[in-house]
Tab-separated table of C-alpha atoms and ligand atoms in Angstrom:
chain	number	residue	atom	x	y	z
A	1	MET	CA	79.458	-24.288	60.938
A	2	ASN	CA	81.487	-26.689	63.084
A	3	VAL	CA	85.058	-27.583	61.959
A	4	PRO	CA	86.589	-30.346	64.044
A	5	PHE	CA	90.277	-30.423	64.564
A	6	LEU	CA	90.206	-34.033	63.298
A	7	ASP	CA	87.523	-36.401	62.699
A	8	LEU	CA	88.341	-40.058	63.736
A	9	LYS	CA	84.985	-41.610	63.096
A	10	ALA	CA	84.732	-40.618	59.380
A	11	PRO	CA	87.595	-42.919	58.242
A	12	TYR	CA	85.835	-45.866	59.964
A	13	LEU	CA	82.561	-45.007	58.223
A	14	GLU	CA	84.314	-44.652	54.798
A	15	LEU	CA	86.142	-48.038	55.179
A	16	LYS	CA	83.381	-49.632	57.308
A	17	THR	CA	82.820	-52.793	55.001
A	18	GLU	CA	86.435	-53.498	54.480
A	19	LEU	CA	87.371	-52.922	58.334
A	20	ASP	CA	84.330	-55.033	59.521
A	21	LYS	CA	85.414	-57.754	57.289
A	22	ALA	CA	88.916	-57.595	58.673
A	23	TYR	CA	87.556	-57.666	62.171
A	24	GLN	CA	85.412	-60.609	61.605
A	25	ARG	CA	88.229	-62.512	60.136
A	26	VAL	CA	90.613	-61.982	63.229
A	27	MET	CA	87.597	-62.541	65.721
A	28	THR	CA	86.718	-66.005	64.293
A	29	SER	CA	90.543	-67.077	63.592
A	30	GLY	CA	90.916	-67.827	67.286
A	31	TRP	CA	94.554	-66.283	67.116
A	32	TYR	CA	95.108	-62.762	68.491
A	33	ILE	CA	98.844	-62.201	69.135
A	34	MET	CA	101.804	-62.771	66.728
A	35	GLY	CA	100.133	-64.390	63.771
A	36	ASN	CA	99.354	-64.151	60.083
A	37	GLU	CA	98.046	-60.768	60.129
A	38	LEU	CA	101.068	-59.223	61.799
A	39	GLU	CA	103.348	-60.993	59.345
A	40	ALA	CA	101.439	-59.759	56.367
A	41	PHE	CA	101.169	-56.084	57.603
A	42	GLU	CA	104.970	-56.132	58.388
A	43	GLN	CA	105.720	-57.129	54.803
A	44	GLU	CA	103.156	-54.824	53.340
A	45	PHE	CA	104.437	-51.743	55.396
A	46	ALA	CA	108.048	-52.675	54.582
A	47	ASP	CA	107.124	-52.643	51.002
A	48	TYR	CA	105.321	-49.316	51.379
A	49	CYS	CA	108.369	-47.759	53.022
A	50	GLY	CA	110.882	-49.382	50.469
A	51	VAL	CA	112.750	-51.095	53.239
A	52	LYS	CA	113.701	-54.783	54.037
A	53	ASN	CA	112.334	-55.086	57.336
A	54	CYS	CA	109.315	-53.899	59.439
A	55	ILE	CA	108.666	-55.101	63.038
A	56	GLY	CA	105.284	-54.291	64.564
A	57	VAL	CA	105.414	-53.199	68.206
A	58	GLY	CA	102.981	-51.858	70.851
A	59	ASN	CA	103.307	-48.188	70.060
A	60	GLY	CA	105.597	-45.501	68.602
A	61	LEU	CA	107.353	-44.783	71.729
A	62	ASP	CA	108.160	-48.482	72.066
A	63	ALA	CA	109.458	-48.536	68.406
A	64	LEU	CA	112.019	-45.779	69.244
A	65	HIS	CA	112.919	-47.222	72.493
A	66	LEU	CA	113.471	-50.687	71.189
A	67	ALA	CA	115.471	-49.503	68.307
A	68	LEU	CA	118.091	-47.615	70.552
A	69	LYS	CA	117.963	-50.570	73.013
A	70	ALA	CA	119.022	-52.941	70.213
A	71	TRP	CA	121.997	-50.783	69.226
A	72	GLY	CA	123.076	-51.245	72.855
A	73	ILE	CA	122.560	-47.547	73.842
A	74	GLY	CA	122.241	-47.192	77.672
A	75	ALA	CA	123.617	-45.380	80.640
A	76	GLY	CA	126.679	-43.143	80.064
A	77	ASP	CA	125.633	-42.708	76.437
A	78	GLU	CA	124.231	-39.377	74.726
A	79	VAL	CA	121.553	-39.236	72.097
A	80	ILE	CA	120.839	-36.109	70.086
A	81	VAL	CA	117.314	-35.171	69.966
A	82	PRO	CA	115.396	-32.094	68.522
A	83	ALA	CA	114.498	-29.553	71.278
A	84	ASN	CA	111.307	-28.972	69.530
A	85	THR	CA	109.340	-32.302	69.293
A	86	TYR	CA	106.707	-34.387	71.160
A	87	ILE	CA	108.160	-35.693	74.501
A	88	ALA	CA	107.980	-39.291	73.241
A	89	THR	CA	111.155	-38.836	71.337
A	90	TRP	CA	112.994	-37.889	74.380
A	91	LEU	CA	111.338	-40.544	76.641
A	92	ALA	CA	112.603	-43.346	74.252
A	93	VAL	CA	116.099	-42.088	75.004
A	94	THR	CA	115.520	-41.702	78.769
A	95	TYR	CA	114.055	-45.345	78.952
A	96	THR	CA	117.443	-46.722	77.792
A	97	GLY	CA	119.300	-44.847	80.566
A	98	ALA	CA	121.197	-42.622	77.989
A	99	ARG	CA	120.945	-38.765	78.127
A	100	PRO	CA	118.818	-36.790	75.624
A	101	VAL	CA	120.951	-33.979	74.261
A	102	PRO	CA	118.551	-31.304	72.677
A	103	VAL	CA	119.315	-29.335	69.615
A	104	GLU	CA	117.352	-26.468	68.535
A	105	PRO	CA	115.164	-26.426	65.341
A	106	ASN	CA	115.608	-24.519	62.149
A	107	GLU	CA	113.125	-21.628	62.831
A	108	HIS	CA	111.397	-22.026	59.534
A	109	THR	CA	111.046	-25.741	58.998
A	110	TYR	CA	110.589	-26.532	62.838
A	111	ASN	CA	112.780	-29.663	62.223
A	112	ILE	CA	116.187	-30.174	64.032
A	113	ASP	CA	118.939	-27.563	62.520
A	114	PRO	CA	121.579	-29.833	61.144
A	115	HIS	CA	124.015	-27.141	61.542
A	116	LYS	CA	123.768	-27.076	65.306
A	117	ILE	CA	124.284	-30.767	65.616
A	118	GLU	CA	128.113	-30.883	65.559
A	119	ALA	CA	128.346	-28.632	68.532
A	120	ALA	CA	126.429	-31.092	70.565
A	121	ILE	CA	128.565	-34.104	69.842
A	122	ASN	CA	130.974	-35.456	72.382
A	123	LYS	CA	132.783	-38.811	72.991
A	124	ASN	CA	129.696	-40.139	74.506
A	125	THR	CA	127.346	-39.420	71.685
A	126	LYS	CA	125.993	-42.641	70.100
A	127	ALA	CA	123.047	-41.539	67.882
A	128	ILE	CA	120.994	-38.798	66.363
A	129	ILE	CA	117.159	-39.038	66.396
A	130	ALA	CA	115.755	-36.947	63.394
A	131	VAL	CA	112.051	-36.225	63.801
A	132	HIS	CA	110.073	-35.567	60.727
A	133	LEU	CA	107.836	-33.026	62.631
A	134	TYR	CA	104.281	-32.340	61.492
A	135	GLY	CA	104.767	-34.715	58.621
A	136	GLN	CA	107.578	-33.049	56.770
A	137	ALA	CA	110.938	-34.769	56.562
A	138	ALA	CA	114.039	-33.626	58.439
A	139	ASP	CA	117.117	-32.637	56.395
A	140	MET	CA	118.313	-36.226	56.255
A	141	GLN	CA	121.177	-35.687	53.771
A	142	THR	CA	123.024	-33.201	56.000
A	143	ILE	CA	122.136	-35.332	59.205
A	144	ASN	CA	123.417	-38.524	57.655
A	145	MET	CA	126.599	-36.696	56.507
A	146	ILE	CA	127.266	-35.702	60.024
A	147	ALA	CA	126.437	-39.108	61.577
A	148	LYS	CA	128.866	-40.673	59.123
A	149	LYS	CA	131.611	-38.351	60.039
A	150	TYR	CA	131.277	-39.193	63.671
A	151	GLY	CA	130.271	-42.817	63.552
A	152	LEU	CA	126.791	-42.152	64.924
A	153	LYS	CA	123.474	-44.086	64.283
A	154	VAL	CA	120.513	-42.268	62.811
A	155	LEU	CA	116.995	-42.989	64.113
A	156	GLU	CA	114.125	-41.507	62.158
A	157	ASP	CA	111.240	-40.529	64.374
A	158	ALA	CA	108.600	-41.081	61.711
A	159	ALA	CA	105.571	-41.097	63.945
A	160	GLN	CA	103.920	-38.066	62.072
A	161	ALA	CA	105.241	-38.825	58.588
A	162	HIS	CA	104.025	-42.110	57.037
A	163	GLY	CA	104.659	-41.486	53.238
A	164	ALA	CA	106.632	-38.184	53.475
A	165	ARG	CA	109.595	-37.882	51.272
A	166	CYS	CA	112.878	-36.302	51.273
A	167	HIS	CA	114.646	-35.867	47.925
A	168	GLY	CA	112.089	-38.246	46.364
A	169	LYS	CA	112.869	-41.052	48.848
A	170	GLN	CA	110.238	-42.035	51.400
A	171	VAL	CA	110.954	-41.749	55.154
A	172	GLY	CA	111.389	-44.981	57.203
A	173	GLY	CA	114.537	-45.936	55.199
A	174	LEU	CA	116.462	-42.838	55.225
A	175	GLY	CA	118.519	-43.557	58.430
A	176	ASP	CA	119.754	-46.693	60.160
A	177	ALA	CA	116.179	-47.341	61.370
A	178	ALA	CA	112.894	-45.606	61.888
A	179	GLY	CA	110.100	-45.648	64.429
A	180	PHE	CA	106.459	-45.244	63.416
A	181	SER	CA	103.298	-44.813	65.518
A	182	PHE	CA	99.919	-45.970	64.560
A	183	TYR	CA	98.206	-43.966	67.258
A	184	PRO	CA	94.697	-43.323	65.938
A	185	GLY	CA	95.349	-39.704	65.016
A	186	LYS	CA	98.434	-40.307	63.083
A	187	ASN	CA	98.276	-40.362	59.190
A	188	LEU	CA	98.221	-44.311	59.273
A	189	GLY	CA	96.225	-44.831	62.450
A	190	ALA	CA	95.102	-48.084	64.118
A	191	LEU	CA	91.854	-48.288	66.115
A	192	GLY	CA	94.005	-48.562	69.246
A	193	ASP	CA	97.562	-48.209	69.889
A	194	GLY	CA	100.337	-49.636	67.581
A	195	GLY	CA	103.916	-48.861	66.177
A	196	ALA	CA	106.724	-50.321	64.128
A	197	VAL	CA	110.339	-50.263	63.472
A	198	THR	CA	111.574	-50.210	60.016
A	199	THR	CA	115.133	-51.001	58.850
A	200	ASN	CA	117.401	-52.346	56.217
A	201	ASP	CA	119.703	-53.740	58.728
A	202	ASP	CA	118.650	-57.466	59.218
A	203	ASP	CA	120.681	-57.838	62.502
A	204	LEU	CA	118.880	-54.911	64.031
A	205	ALA	CA	115.520	-56.165	62.779
A	206	ASP	CA	116.381	-59.649	64.488
A	207	LYS	CA	117.182	-57.996	67.743
A	208	VAL	CA	113.941	-55.707	67.748
A	209	ARG	CA	111.910	-58.969	66.989
A	210	ILE	CA	113.576	-60.406	70.092
A	211	LEU	CA	113.119	-57.523	72.383
A	212	ARG	CA	109.678	-56.903	71.600
A	213	ASN	CA	108.733	-60.521	72.677
A	214	TYR	CA	110.164	-61.124	76.072
A	215	GLY	CA	113.728	-61.384	74.798
A	216	SER	CA	112.795	-64.678	73.159
A	217	LYS	CA	112.991	-66.105	69.542
A	218	VAL	CA	111.880	-69.518	70.583
A	219	LYS	CA	109.192	-69.787	73.069
A	220	TYR	CA	110.463	-70.012	76.826
A	221	GLN	CA	114.013	-69.598	75.788
A	222	ASN	CA	114.761	-65.929	77.000
A	223	GLU	CA	118.046	-64.892	75.795
A	224	GLU	CA	117.842	-61.390	77.357
A	225	ILE	CA	115.677	-59.128	79.362
A	226	GLY	CA	113.015	-58.159	76.850
A	227	PHE	CA	109.778	-56.393	76.741
A	228	ASN	CA	106.210	-57.215	76.054
A	229	SER	CA	105.479	-54.842	73.162
A	230	ARG	CA	103.560	-56.479	70.319
A	231	LEU	CA	101.244	-55.263	67.576
A	232	ASP	CA	98.209	-57.388	67.999
A	233	GLU	CA	96.371	-59.375	65.129
A	234	LEU	CA	93.338	-57.110	65.295
A	235	GLN	CA	95.272	-53.792	64.851
A	236	ALA	CA	97.469	-55.441	62.130
A	237	ALA	CA	94.472	-56.473	60.208
A	238	LEU	CA	92.775	-53.007	60.414
A	239	LEU	CA	96.116	-51.333	59.562
A	240	ARG	CA	96.206	-53.507	56.466
A	241	VAL	CA	93.049	-52.063	55.224
A	242	LYS	CA	94.058	-48.581	56.073
A	243	LEU	CA	97.411	-48.803	54.522
A	244	ARG	CA	95.593	-49.426	51.063
A	245	HIS	CA	94.054	-46.038	51.364
A	246	ILE	CA	96.987	-43.862	52.811
A	247	ASN	CA	98.328	-42.386	49.607
A	248	GLU	CA	94.815	-41.238	48.686
A	249	TRP	CA	94.209	-39.819	52.191
A	250	ASN	CA	97.593	-38.079	52.349
A	251	GLY	CA	96.735	-36.614	48.870
A	252	ARG	CA	93.704	-35.033	50.387
A	253	ARG	CA	95.859	-33.599	53.260
A	254	VAL	CA	98.301	-32.179	50.416
A	255	GLN	CA	95.184	-30.549	48.803
A	256	ILE	CA	93.932	-28.923	51.995
A	257	ALA	CA	97.518	-27.679	52.696
A	258	LYS	CA	97.761	-26.029	49.282
A	259	LYS	CA	94.523	-24.257	49.943
A	260	TYR	CA	95.706	-22.963	53.257
A	261	LEU	CA	99.051	-21.822	51.797
A	262	ALA	CA	97.401	-20.028	48.955
A	263	GLU	CA	94.587	-18.376	50.629
A	264	LEU	CA	96.409	-17.355	53.903
A	265	ALA	CA	99.643	-16.036	51.903
A	266	ASN	CA	98.694	-12.362	52.414
A	267	THR	CA	97.864	-12.529	56.056
A	268	GLU	CA	100.049	-11.725	59.052
A	269	LEU	CA	100.045	-15.530	59.949
A	270	ILE	CA	103.448	-17.270	59.635
A	271	LEU	CA	102.828	-20.187	57.373
A	272	PRO	CA	104.773	-23.489	57.156
A	273	THR	CA	108.083	-23.328	55.059
A	274	VAL	CA	108.580	-26.390	52.740
A	275	PRO	CA	112.109	-26.861	51.345
A	276	ASP	CA	112.232	-27.806	47.641
A	277	TRP	CA	113.452	-31.337	48.361
A	278	ALA	CA	110.688	-32.061	50.864
A	279	GLU	CA	107.170	-33.548	50.123
A	280	PRO	CA	105.283	-33.297	53.511
A	281	VAL	CA	102.250	-35.428	54.260
A	282	TRP	CA	100.786	-32.641	56.505
A	283	HIS	CA	100.042	-34.661	59.730
A	284	LEU	CA	99.561	-31.167	61.016
A	285	PHE	CA	99.261	-27.779	59.464
A	286	VAL	CA	100.941	-25.461	61.802
A	287	ILE	CA	100.804	-21.720	61.572
A	288	ARG	CA	102.355	-19.110	63.940
A	289	SER	CA	101.041	-15.897	65.566
A	290	LYS	CA	102.363	-13.754	68.429
A	291	GLN	CA	98.565	-13.524	69.366
A	292	ARG	CA	98.228	-17.335	69.196
A	293	ASP	CA	95.962	-17.662	72.290
A	294	TYR	CA	93.540	-14.941	71.405
A	295	LEU	CA	93.493	-16.200	67.755
A	296	GLN	CA	92.546	-19.821	69.116
A	297	ARG	CA	89.950	-18.407	71.357
A	298	GLU	CA	88.409	-16.382	68.509
A	299	LEU	CA	88.332	-19.464	66.183
A	300	ALA	CA	86.850	-21.616	68.922
A	301	ASP	CA	84.004	-18.995	69.211
A	302	LYS	CA	83.407	-19.621	65.417
A	303	GLY	CA	83.323	-23.254	65.700
A	304	ILE	CA	86.802	-23.956	64.441
A	305	ASN	CA	88.829	-26.359	66.768
A	306	THR	CA	92.399	-25.847	66.746
A	307	LEU	CA	95.274	-27.468	68.883
A	308	ILE	CA	98.830	-26.693	70.078
A	309	HIS	CA	101.650	-28.921	69.293
A	310	TYR	CA	103.208	-28.324	71.649
A	311	PRO	CA	102.704	-25.888	74.397
A	312	ILE	CA	105.602	-26.890	76.552
A	313	PRO	CA	108.907	-27.988	75.198
A	314	PRO	CA	110.422	-31.301	76.834
A	315	HIS	CA	113.167	-29.324	78.451
A	316	LEU	CA	110.814	-27.299	80.503
A	317	SER	CA	108.396	-30.083	81.304
A	318	GLY	CA	108.083	-31.536	84.947
A	319	ALA	CA	109.365	-34.951	83.468
A	320	TYR	CA	113.005	-33.403	82.928
A	321	LYS	CA	113.208	-31.199	86.025
A	322	GLU	CA	116.121	-33.005	87.333
A	323	TYR	CA	118.141	-31.763	84.332
A	324	ASN	CA	117.654	-28.226	85.600
A	325	TRP	CA	117.185	-26.751	82.233
A	326	GLN	CA	116.007	-22.986	82.383
A	327	VAL	CA	113.730	-20.798	80.495
A	328	GLY	CA	116.135	-19.297	77.729
A	329	ASP	CA	118.118	-22.604	77.229
A	330	PHE	CA	116.376	-23.312	73.937
A	331	PRO	CA	115.072	-20.011	72.849
A	332	ILE	CA	113.720	-21.108	69.308
A	333	SER	CA	111.785	-23.961	70.744
A	334	GLU	CA	110.306	-21.718	73.414
A	335	VAL	CA	109.277	-19.177	71.044
A	336	LEU	CA	107.481	-21.895	68.935
A	337	ALA	CA	105.677	-23.296	71.975
A	338	HIS	CA	104.241	-19.834	72.544
A	339	GLU	CA	103.298	-19.084	68.790
A	340	VAL	CA	102.231	-22.362	67.111
A	341	LEU	CA	98.779	-23.341	66.300
A	342	SER	CA	97.593	-26.293	64.376
A	343	LEU	CA	94.585	-25.688	61.916
A	344	PRO	CA	92.016	-28.382	61.353
A	345	MET	CA	93.429	-31.062	59.128
A	346	GLY	CA	92.523	-34.373	57.870
A	347	PRO	CA	91.442	-36.453	54.751
A	348	HIS	CA	87.787	-36.027	55.771
A	349	LEU	CA	87.462	-32.284	56.152
A	350	THR	CA	85.110	-30.962	53.495
A	351	ASN	CA	86.027	-28.166	51.234
A	352	GLU	CA	83.285	-26.231	52.888
A	353	GLN	CA	84.912	-26.673	56.176
A	354	VAL	CA	88.333	-25.703	54.835
A	355	MET	CA	86.937	-22.462	53.170
A	356	TYR	CA	85.003	-21.500	56.296
A	357	ALA	CA	88.202	-21.818	58.500
A	358	ILE	CA	90.097	-19.762	55.849
A	359	GLU	CA	87.457	-17.005	55.765
A	360	LYS	CA	87.478	-16.591	59.498
A	361	LEU	CA	91.436	-16.714	59.576
A	362	LYS	CA	91.486	-14.098	57.110
A	363	CYS	CA	89.473	-11.627	59.442
A	364	PHE	CA	92.636	-11.472	61.758
B	401	LIG	C1	102.962	-39.853	68.445
B	401	LIG	C2	104.393	-39.723	68.484
B	401	LIG	C3	105.384	-40.510	69.113
B	401	LIG	C4	104.783	-41.652	70.008
B	401	LIG	O1	103.848	-42.550	69.420
B	401	LIG	P1	102.812	-43.492	70.444
B	401	LIG	O2	102.268	-44.348	69.437
B	401	LIG	O3	101.858	-42.355	70.885
B	401	LIG	O4	103.792	-44.008	71.385
B	401	LIG	C5	106.529	-40.384	69.088
B	401	LIG	N1	107.093	-39.354	68.412
B	401	LIG	C6	106.312	-38.284	67.707
B	401	LIG	C7	106.939	-37.187	67.039
B	401	LIG	C8	104.856	-38.481	67.922
B	401	LIG	O5	104.047	-37.598	67.234
């Protein structure tokens, strides 16, 4: 049997009729950037997240970058980021000219450890980026408390967590702003690149709207040095279709995760920990093993495809070499990079595929 890590064709085939209709509608409209589809999607996604504003942008990295930029964060400022995250979280900070200041994760949830944040705050600190890694919300209550105490902004990196909940409340409205990605492999994926900022702050929303479109509100009146980062009509129309199915598809991910958790409970593998206040949407189902590389090869031999999120923590990547971070600077993140393995996960995996993967995993 072959168990793909994630099947990106299956979602298209399931929604082919609806998606093709949306595609035709945009193709024949003669309007491809900044039109009705974007406006409708922004409203629908804002409603979905339970926030006042959604601004569609070119991708998830831009969403994070433009939110920070709109707050006026730049050179000389510091932004707290998780040491354990995808590098895009850090790059968004670097783009503004500010310095990313890494904080280690909780070793059970893999999300930023709120109890280690205060030690990283100084007079230059302007914001905290909380990543809802693998689809599970970070501890937003504690993070917001710390941010309030020091007057910091909180930016959620919700790129992996569309629909996830924290104390019953959906991500996207849990901080001062949130950045989402609609990269095809994300829980809500476009058929190309896409992203969005969500926020309850009308002023911030206004600023991000200007920044994404050449710094202008009125055509050819450029108030500041903006960017070209827009969610196009075609992607917006396709996302509107997929948004109608996300709860059902997230539900399927939850079922698969429950199966993995129950069936793998008595193995040597370290399974994900879910705090009682968290309702993850399982963008990834990540296990840990000291024999990770061996395990991955053995599974591949049996047709089971896995991936590693992520093999090199940002502080040890070439991109950040000028910061001179060393092996051992963020030991929890470094151990995770050696031990994590993402099992096949997605709404279109069959029960047979999941059971086959479980059966093979149990052999270790
Ligand atoms: C995917 C991702 C991003 C970036 O999204 P893009 O749309 O690829 O730019 C940012 N942060 C995290 C945690 C991600 O997983």
